[in-house]
JSON list of C-alpha atoms in Angstrom, two decimals:
[
{"chain": "A", "resi": 27, "resn": "UNK", "atom": "CA", "xyz": [0.00, 0.00, 0.00]},
{"chain": "A", "resi": 28, "resn": "UNK", "atom": "CA", "xyz": [1.22, 3.48, -0.80]},
{"chain": "A", "resi": 29, "resn": "UNK", "atom": "CA", "xyz": [2.40, 5.64, 2.04]},
{"chain": "A", "resi": 30, "resn": "UNK", "atom": "CA", "xyz": [-0.07, 8.12, 3.47]},
{"chain": "A", "resi": 31, "resn": "UNK", "atom": "CA", "xyz": [2.16, 11.07, 2.53]},
{"chain": "A", "resi": 32, "resn": "UNK", "atom": "CA", "xyz": [2.18, 9.91, -1.10]},
{"chain": "A", "resi": 33, "resn": "UNK", "atom": "CA", "xyz": [-1.59, 9.57, -1.12]},
{"chain": "A", "resi": 34, "resn": "UNK", "atom": "CA", "xyz": [-2.13, 12.96, 0.55]},
{"chain": "A", "resi": 35, "resn": "UNK", "atom": "CA", "xyz": [0.26, 15.01, -1.61]},
{"chain": "A", "resi": 36, "resn": "UNK", "atom": "CA", "xyz": [-1.91, 15.46, -4.75]},
{"chain": "A", "resi": 37, "resn": "UNK", "atom": "CA", "xyz": [-4.94, 16.36, -2.63]},
{"chain": "A", "resi": 38, "resn": "UNK", "atom": "CA", "xyz": [-2.95, 18.92, -0.64]},
{"chain": "A", "resi": 39, "resn": "UNK", "atom": "CA", "xyz": [-1.47, 20.44, -3.78]},
{"chain": "A", "resi": 40, "resn": "UNK", "atom": "CA", "xyz": [-4.86, 20.70, -5.49]},
{"chain": "A", "resi": 41, "resn": "UNK", "atom": "CA", "xyz": [-6.43, 22.28, -2.43]},
{"chain": "A", "resi": 42, "resn": "UNK", "atom": "CA", "xyz": [-3.49, 24.68, -2.13]},
{"chain": "A", "resi": 43, "resn": "UNK", "atom": "CA", "xyz": [-3.94, 25.83, -5.75]},
{"chain": "A", "resi": 44, "resn": "UNK", "atom": "CA", "xyz": [-7.58, 26.64, -5.00]},
{"chain": "A", "resi": 45, "resn": "UNK", "atom": "CA", "xyz": [-6.71, 28.36, -1.72]},
{"chain": "A", "resi": 46, "resn": "UNK", "atom": "CA", "xyz": [-3.99, 30.54, -3.31]},
{"chain": "A", "resi": 47, "resn": "UNK", "atom": "CA", "xyz": [-6.57, 32.12, -5.59]},
{"chain": "A", "resi": 48, "resn": "UNK", "atom": "CA", "xyz": [-8.76, 32.94, -2.58]},
{"chain": "A", "resi": 49, "resn": "UNK", "atom": "CA", "xyz": [-8.10, 33.62, 1.13]},
{"chain": "A", "resi": 50, "resn": "UNK", "atom": "CA", "xyz": [-5.11, 31.41, 1.98]},
{"chain": "A", "resi": 51, "resn": "UNK", "atom": "CA", "xyz": [-5.31, 32.00, 5.75]},
{"chain": "A", "resi": 52, "resn": "UNK", "atom": "CA", "xyz": [-8.99, 31.11, 5.91]},
{"chain": "A", "resi": 53, "resn": "UNK", "atom": "CA", "xyz": [-8.36, 27.96, 3.87]},
{"chain": "A", "resi": 54, "resn": "UNK", "atom": "CA", "xyz": [-5.49, 27.00, 6.16]},
{"chain": "A", "resi": 55, "resn": "UNK", "atom": "CA", "xyz": [-7.82, 27.23, 9.15]},
{"chain": "A", "resi": 56, "resn": "UNK", "atom": "CA", "xyz": [-10.47, 25.18, 7.33]},
{"chain": "A", "resi": 57, "resn": "UNK", "atom": "CA", "xyz": [-8.01, 22.45, 6.32]},
{"chain": "A", "resi": 58, "resn": "UNK", "atom": "CA", "xyz": [-6.70, 22.25, 9.91]},
{"chain": "A", "resi": 59, "resn": "UNK", "atom": "CA", "xyz": [-10.26, 21.99, 11.19]},
{"chain": "A", "resi": 60, "resn": "UNK", "atom": "CA", "xyz": [-11.05, 19.21, 8.71]},
{"chain": "A", "resi": 61, "resn": "UNK", "atom": "CA", "xyz": [-7.97, 17.29, 9.85]},
{"chain": "A", "resi": 62, "resn": "UNK", "atom": "CA", "xyz": [-9.02, 17.62, 13.49]},
{"chain": "A", "resi": 63, "resn": "UNK", "atom": "CA", "xyz": [-12.64, 16.62, 12.84]},
{"chain": "A", "resi": 64, "resn": "UNK", "atom": "CA", "xyz": [-11.72, 13.49, 10.92]},
{"chain": "A", "resi": 65, "resn": "UNK", "atom": "CA", "xyz": [-9.31, 12.46, 13.70]},
{"chain": "A", "resi": 66, "resn": "UNK", "atom": "CA", "xyz": [-12.23, 12.07, 16.10]},
{"chain": "A", "resi": 67, "resn": "UNK", "atom": "CA", "xyz": [-12.87, 8.33, 16.75]},
{"chain": "A", "resi": 68, "resn": "UNK", "atom": "CA", "xyz": [-16.61, 8.62, 16.15]},
{"chain": "A", "resi": 69, "resn": "UNK", "atom": "CA", "xyz": [-16.07, 10.25, 12.75]},
{"chain": "A", "resi": 70, "resn": "UNK", "atom": "CA", "xyz": [-13.59, 7.53, 11.80]},
{"chain": "A", "resi": 71, "resn": "UNK", "atom": "CA", "xyz": [-16.08, 4.86, 12.88]},
{"chain": "A", "resi": 72, "resn": "UNK", "atom": "CA", "xyz": [-18.74, 6.51, 10.73]},
{"chain": "A", "resi": 73, "resn": "UNK", "atom": "CA", "xyz": [-16.36, 6.64, 7.76]},
{"chain": "A", "resi": 74, "resn": "UNK", "atom": "CA", "xyz": [-15.64, 2.92, 8.08]},
{"chain": "A", "resi": 75, "resn": "UNK", "atom": "CA", "xyz": [-19.29, 1.92, 8.47]},
{"chain": "A", "resi": 76, "resn": "UNK", "atom": "CA", "xyz": [-20.41, 0.15, 5.26]},
{"chain": "A", "resi": 77, "resn": "UNK", "atom": "CA", "xyz": [-24.07, 0.93, 6.00]},
{"chain": "A", "resi": 78, "resn": "UNK", "atom": "CA", "xyz": [-23.42, 4.67, 5.56]},
{"chain": "A", "resi": 79, "resn": "UNK", "atom": "CA", "xyz": [-23.57, 5.91, 1.98]},
{"chain": "A", "resi": 80, "resn": "UNK", "atom": "CA", "xyz": [-20.91, 8.20, 0.53]},
{"chain": "A", "resi": 81, "resn": "UNK", "atom": "CA", "xyz": [-23.43, 11.04, 0.32]},
{"chain": "A", "resi": 82, "resn": "UNK", "atom": "CA", "xyz": [-24.48, 10.59, 3.96]},
{"chain": "A", "resi": 83, "resn": "UNK", "atom": "CA", "xyz": [-20.85, 10.54, 5.08]},
{"chain": "A", "resi": 84, "resn": "UNK", "atom": "CA", "xyz": [-19.96, 13.66, 3.09]},
{"chain": "A", "resi": 85, "resn": "UNK", "atom": "CA", "xyz": [-23.05, 15.54, 4.34]},
{"chain": "A", "resi": 86, "resn": "UNK", "atom": "CA", "xyz": [-22.40, 14.54, 7.96]},
{"chain": "A", "resi": 87, "resn": "UNK", "atom": "CA", "xyz": [-18.74, 15.50, 7.74]},
{"chain": "A", "resi": 88, "resn": "UNK", "atom": "CA", "xyz": [-19.56, 18.90, 6.23]},
{"chain": "A", "resi": 89, "resn": "UNK", "atom": "CA", "xyz": [-22.17, 19.50, 8.95]},
{"chain": "A", "resi": 90, "resn": "UNK", "atom": "CA", "xyz": [-19.48, 19.00, 11.60]},
{"chain": "A", "resi": 91, "resn": "UNK", "atom": "CA", "xyz": [-17.33, 21.83, 10.21]},
{"chain": "A", "resi": 92, "resn": "UNK", "atom": "CA", "xyz": [-17.72, 25.31, 11.70]},
{"chain": "A", "resi": 93, "resn": "UNK", "atom": "CA", "xyz": [-15.73, 27.34, 9.16]},
{"chain": "A", "resi": 94, "resn": "UNK", "atom": "CA", "xyz": [-17.81, 29.57, 6.89]},
{"chain": "A", "resi": 95, "resn": "UNK", "atom": "CA", "xyz": [-15.93, 28.22, 3.83]},
{"chain": "A", "resi": 96, "resn": "UNK", "atom": "CA", "xyz": [-17.29, 24.73, 4.49]},
{"chain": "A", "resi": 97, "resn": "UNK", "atom": "CA", "xyz": [-20.48, 25.66, 2.60]},
{"chain": "A", "resi": 98, "resn": "UNK", "atom": "CA", "xyz": [-18.58, 26.54, -0.59]},
{"chain": "A", "resi": 99, "resn": "UNK", "atom": "CA", "xyz": [-18.83, 24.38, -3.70]},
{"chain": "A", "resi": 100, "resn": "UNK", "atom": "CA", "xyz": [-15.06, 23.79, -3.69]},
{"chain": "A", "resi": 101, "resn": "UNK", "atom": "CA", "xyz": [-15.14, 22.30, -0.18]},
{"chain": "A", "resi": 102, "resn": "UNK", "atom": "CA", "xyz": [-18.18, 20.16, -0.95]},
{"chain": "A", "resi": 103, "resn": "UNK", "atom": "CA", "xyz": [-16.50, 18.81, -4.10]},
{"chain": "A", "resi": 104, "resn": "UNK", "atom": "CA", "xyz": [-13.25, 18.19, -2.24]},
{"chain": "A", "resi": 105, "resn": "UNK", "atom": "CA", "xyz": [-14.95, 16.27, 0.57]},
{"chain": "A", "resi": 106, "resn": "UNK", "atom": "CA", "xyz": [-17.07, 14.31, -1.91]},
{"chain": "A", "resi": 107, "resn": "UNK", "atom": "CA", "xyz": [-13.91, 13.34, -3.83]},
{"chain": "A", "resi": 108, "resn": "UNK", "atom": "CA", "xyz": [-12.18, 12.21, -0.64]},
{"chain": "A", "resi": 109, "resn": "UNK", "atom": "CA", "xyz": [-15.20, 10.16, 0.44]},
{"chain": "A", "resi": 110, "resn": "UNK", "atom": "CA", "xyz": [-15.71, 8.59, -3.00]},
{"chain": "A", "resi": 111, "resn": "UNK", "atom": "CA", "xyz": [-12.05, 7.55, -3.14]},
{"chain": "A", "resi": 112, "resn": "UNK", "atom": "CA", "xyz": [-11.99, 6.30, 0.47]},
{"chain": "A", "resi": 113, "resn": "UNK", "atom": "CA", "xyz": [-9.41, 8.92, 1.44]},
{"chain": "A", "resi": 114, "resn": "UNK", "atom": "CA", "xyz": [-11.19, 10.79, 4.24]},
{"chain": "A", "resi": 115, "resn": "UNK", "atom": "CA", "xyz": [-8.76, 9.27, 6.75]},
{"chain": "A", "resi": 116, "resn": "UNK", "atom": "CA", "xyz": [-5.90, 10.98, 4.89]},
{"chain": "A", "resi": 117, "resn": "UNK", "atom": "CA", "xyz": [-7.17, 14.45, 5.88]},
{"chain": "A", "resi": 118, "resn": "UNK", "atom": "CA", "xyz": [-4.75, 14.96, 8.82]},
{"chain": "A", "resi": 119, "resn": "UNK", "atom": "CA", "xyz": [-1.80, 14.30, 6.48]},
{"chain": "A", "resi": 120, "resn": "UNK", "atom": "CA", "xyz": [-3.39, 16.47, 3.77]},
{"chain": "A", "resi": 121, "resn": "UNK", "atom": "CA", "xyz": [-3.69, 19.27, 6.34]},
{"chain": "A", "resi": 122, "resn": "UNK", "atom": "CA", "xyz": [-0.04, 18.85, 7.33]},
{"chain": "A", "resi": 123, "resn": "UNK", "atom": "CA", "xyz": [1.17, 18.98, 3.73]},
{"chain": "A", "resi": 124, "resn": "UNK", "atom": "CA", "xyz": [-1.10, 21.95, 3.00]},
{"chain": "A", "resi": 125, "resn": "UNK", "atom": "CA", "xyz": [0.49, 23.76, 5.94]},
{"chain": "A", "resi": 126, "resn": "UNK", "atom": "CA", "xyz": [3.98, 22.99, 4.60]},
{"chain": "A", "resi": 127, "resn": "UNK", "atom": "CA", "xyz": [2.99, 24.40, 1.20]},
{"chain": "A", "resi": 128, "resn": "UNK", "atom": "CA", "xyz": [1.57, 27.51, 2.86]},
{"chain": "A", "resi": 129, "resn": "UNK", "atom": "CA", "xyz": [4.77, 28.05, 4.86]},
{"chain": "A", "resi": 130, "resn": "UNK", "atom": "CA", "xyz": [6.89, 27.60, 1.73]},
{"chain": "A", "resi": 131, "resn": "UNK", "atom": "CA", "xyz": [4.75, 30.16, -0.12]},
{"chain": "A", "resi": 132, "resn": "UNK", "atom": "CA", "xyz": [5.20, 32.64, 2.73]},
{"chain": "A", "resi": 133, "resn": "UNK", "atom": "CA", "xyz": [8.89, 31.87, 3.30]},
{"chain": "A", "resi": 134, "resn": "UNK", "atom": "CA", "xyz": [8.07, 30.84, 6.86]},
{"chain": "A", "resi": 135, "resn": "UNK", "atom": "CA", "xyz": [8.46, 27.83, 9.13]},
{"chain": "A", "resi": 136, "resn": "UNK", "atom": "CA", "xyz": [6.86, 26.52, 12.29]},
{"chain": "A", "resi": 137, "resn": "UNK", "atom": "CA", "xyz": [8.88, 26.79, 15.48]},
{"chain": "A", "resi": 138, "resn": "UNK", "atom": "CA", "xyz": [7.98, 24.48, 18.33]},
{"chain": "A", "resi": 139, "resn": "UNK", "atom": "CA", "xyz": [9.36, 26.12, 21.46]},
{"chain": "A", "resi": 140, "resn": "UNK", "atom": "CA", "xyz": [9.44, 24.13, 24.68]},
{"chain": "A", "resi": 141, "resn": "UNK", "atom": "CA", "xyz": [10.37, 26.09, 27.77]},
{"chain": "A", "resi": 142, "resn": "UNK", "atom": "CA", "xyz": [11.06, 24.97, 31.31]},
{"chain": "A", "resi": 143, "resn": "UNK", "atom": "CA", "xyz": [8.94, 27.85, 32.63]},
{"chain": "A", "resi": 144, "resn": "UNK", "atom": "CA", "xyz": [6.00, 29.96, 31.42]},
{"chain": "A", "resi": 145, "resn": "UNK", "atom": "CA", "xyz": [7.22, 32.70, 29.06]},
{"chain": "A", "resi": 146, "resn": "UNK", "atom": "CA", "xyz": [5.79, 36.19, 28.76]},
{"chain": "A", "resi": 147, "resn": "UNK", "atom": "CA", "xyz": [4.78, 37.59, 25.37]},
{"chain": "A", "resi": 148, "resn": "UNK", "atom": "CA", "xyz": [7.82, 39.89, 25.43]},
{"chain": "A", "resi": 149, "resn": "UNK", "atom": "CA", "xyz": [10.15, 36.95, 26.07]},
{"chain": "A", "resi": 150, "resn": "UNK", "atom": "CA", "xyz": [8.61, 34.94, 23.25]},
{"chain": "A", "resi": 151, "resn": "UNK", "atom": "CA", "xyz": [8.86, 37.94, 20.91]},
{"chain": "A", "resi": 152, "resn": "UNK", "atom": "CA", "xyz": [12.54, 38.48, 21.77]},
{"chain": "A", "resi": 153, "resn": "UNK", "atom": "CA", "xyz": [13.28, 34.78, 21.34]},
{"chain": "A", "resi": 154, "resn": "UNK", "atom": "CA", "xyz": [11.50, 34.65, 17.97]},
{"chain": "A", "resi": 155, "resn": "UNK", "atom": "CA", "xyz": [13.37, 37.73, 16.76]},
{"chain": "A", "resi": 156, "resn": "UNK", "atom": "CA", "xyz": [16.74, 36.13, 17.52]},
{"chain": "A", "resi": 157, "resn": "UNK", "atom": "CA", "xyz": [15.63, 32.75, 16.12]},
{"chain": "A", "resi": 158, "resn": "UNK", "atom": "CA", "xyz": [14.43, 34.35, 12.87]},
{"chain": "A", "resi": 159, "resn": "UNK", "atom": "CA", "xyz": [17.92, 35.82, 12.43]},
{"chain": "A", "resi": 160, "resn": "UNK", "atom": "CA", "xyz": [19.50, 32.43, 13.14]},
{"chain": "A", "resi": 161, "resn": "UNK", "atom": "CA", "xyz": [17.22, 30.43, 10.82]},
{"chain": "A", "resi": 162, "resn": "UNK", "atom": "CA", "xyz": [16.88, 33.15, 8.17]},
{"chain": "A", "resi": 163, "resn": "UNK", "atom": "CA", "xyz": [13.11, 33.01, 7.82]},
{"chain": "A", "resi": 164, "resn": "UNK", "atom": "CA", "xyz": [9.89, 34.09, 9.48]},
{"chain": "A", "resi": 165, "resn": "UNK", "atom": "CA", "xyz": [8.82, 31.73, 12.26]},
{"chain": "A", "resi": 166, "resn": "UNK", "atom": "CA", "xyz": [5.35, 30.81, 13.48]},
{"chain": "A", "resi": 167, "resn": "UNK", "atom": "CA", "xyz": [5.85, 29.91, 17.15]},
{"chain": "A", "resi": 168, "resn": "UNK", "atom": "CA", "xyz": [3.95, 27.47, 19.30]},
{"chain": "A", "resi": 169, "resn": "UNK", "atom": "CA", "xyz": [5.08, 27.52, 22.91]},
{"chain": "A", "resi": 170, "resn": "UNK", "atom": "CA", "xyz": [4.67, 24.72, 25.45]},
{"chain": "A", "resi": 171, "resn": "UNK", "atom": "CA", "xyz": [5.98, 24.28, 28.98]},
{"chain": "A", "resi": 172, "resn": "UNK", "atom": "CA", "xyz": [7.89, 21.18, 30.09]},
{"chain": "A", "resi": 173, "resn": "UNK", "atom": "CA", "xyz": [9.22, 21.33, 33.65]},
{"chain": "A", "resi": 174, "resn": "UNK", "atom": "CA", "xyz": [11.50, 18.35, 33.00]},
{"chain": "A", "resi": 175, "resn": "UNK", "atom": "CA", "xyz": [13.81, 20.65, 31.00]},
{"chain": "A", "resi": 176, "resn": "UNK", "atom": "CA", "xyz": [14.84, 22.14, 34.38]},
{"chain": "A", "resi": 177, "resn": "UNK", "atom": "CA", "xyz": [15.85, 25.43, 32.70]},
{"chain": "A", "resi": 178, "resn": "UNK", "atom": "CA", "xyz": [16.34, 26.92, 29.22]},
{"chain": "A", "resi": 179, "resn": "UNK", "atom": "CA", "xyz": [14.44, 26.20, 26.01]},
{"chain": "A", "resi": 180, "resn": "UNK", "atom": "CA", "xyz": [14.27, 23.60, 23.26]},
{"chain": "A", "resi": 181, "resn": "UNK", "atom": "CA", "xyz": [13.40, 24.84, 19.76]},
{"chain": "A", "resi": 182, "resn": "UNK", "atom": "CA", "xyz": [12.46, 22.64, 16.80]},
{"chain": "A", "resi": 183, "resn": "UNK", "atom": "CA", "xyz": [12.23, 24.25, 13.34]},
{"chain": "A", "resi": 184, "resn": "UNK", "atom": "CA", "xyz": [11.63, 21.66, 10.66]},
{"chain": "A", "resi": 185, "resn": "UNK", "atom": "CA", "xyz": [14.33, 19.06, 11.16]},
{"chain": "A", "resi": 186, "resn": "UNK", "atom": "CA", "xyz": [16.65, 21.41, 13.06]},
{"chain": "A", "resi": 187, "resn": "UNK", "atom": "CA", "xyz": [16.80, 21.25, 16.85]},
{"chain": "A", "resi": 188, "resn": "UNK", "atom": "CA", "xyz": [18.31, 23.90, 19.10]},
{"chain": "A", "resi": 189, "resn": "UNK", "atom": "CA", "xyz": [18.39, 22.55, 22.66]},
{"chain": "A", "resi": 190, "resn": "UNK", "atom": "CA", "xyz": [19.76, 24.92, 25.29]},
{"chain": "A", "resi": 191, "resn": "UNK", "atom": "CA", "xyz": [17.95, 23.25, 28.18]},
{"chain": "A", "resi": 192, "resn": "UNK", "atom": "CA", "xyz": [19.66, 22.25, 31.40]},
{"chain": "A", "resi": 193, "resn": "UNK", "atom": "CA", "xyz": [18.44, 18.69, 30.86]},
{"chain": "A", "resi": 194, "resn": "UNK", "atom": "CA", "xyz": [20.29, 18.52, 27.52]},
{"chain": "A", "resi": 195, "resn": "UNK", "atom": "CA", "xyz": [23.46, 19.89, 29.09]},
{"chain": "A", "resi": 196, "resn": "UNK", "atom": "CA", "xyz": [23.22, 17.29, 31.87]},
{"chain": "A", "resi": 197, "resn": "UNK", "atom": "CA", "xyz": [22.71, 14.51, 29.29]},
{"chain": "A", "resi": 198, "resn": "UNK", "atom": "CA", "xyz": [25.80, 15.70, 27.38]},
{"chain": "A", "resi": 199, "resn": "UNK", "atom": "CA", "xyz": [27.80, 15.74, 30.62]},
{"chain": "A", "resi": 200, "resn": "UNK", "atom": "CA", "xyz": [26.56, 12.23, 31.51]},
{"chain": "A", "resi": 201, "resn": "UNK", "atom": "CA", "xyz": [27.53, 10.92, 28.06]},
{"chain": "A", "resi": 202, "resn": "UNK", "atom": "CA", "xyz": [30.99, 12.49, 28.33]},
{"chain": "A", "resi": 203, "resn": "UNK", "atom": "CA", "xyz": [31.57, 11.00, 31.79]},
{"chain": "A", "resi": 204, "resn": "UNK", "atom": "CA", "xyz": [30.28, 7.57, 30.77]},
{"chain": "A", "resi": 205, "resn": "UNK", "atom": "CA", "xyz": [32.55, 7.39, 27.70]}
]
């Protein structure tokens, strides 16, 4: 069976072409919402139920969406195509690839920042400013708190990791002493 990323790519690219000609940010929110809705166990159970027709599944799925764009003809056609081809379960991966395409279009990247302590908005802004200089692109931050870091931050941008946490320093020291 083909990998999920391979299956999702053409759908994400087609949806991105439609979204570029309209409101890209609104479409990004809609695609994320669709990926979250389909991840719900009850929605997945409905999608796998052979007693539910494709039309019923598409109508039910569209009814679960809150975005105003969900009533558009493009969205209805997209969902109907996914349902008819048995690809509704690929929506989380489609959403992920859509987001990657959107970031590439904007010259941006997602930055997952994990801090040992709660950060103020000013601290996050200062950190993002210095990280944007380091990575050479605009960053979209998402900040979480993990007390196990002890101190410092851990930043993941794409496949690059910048770990300045105390836990990482202690692990390096442990590895050096154990060698």
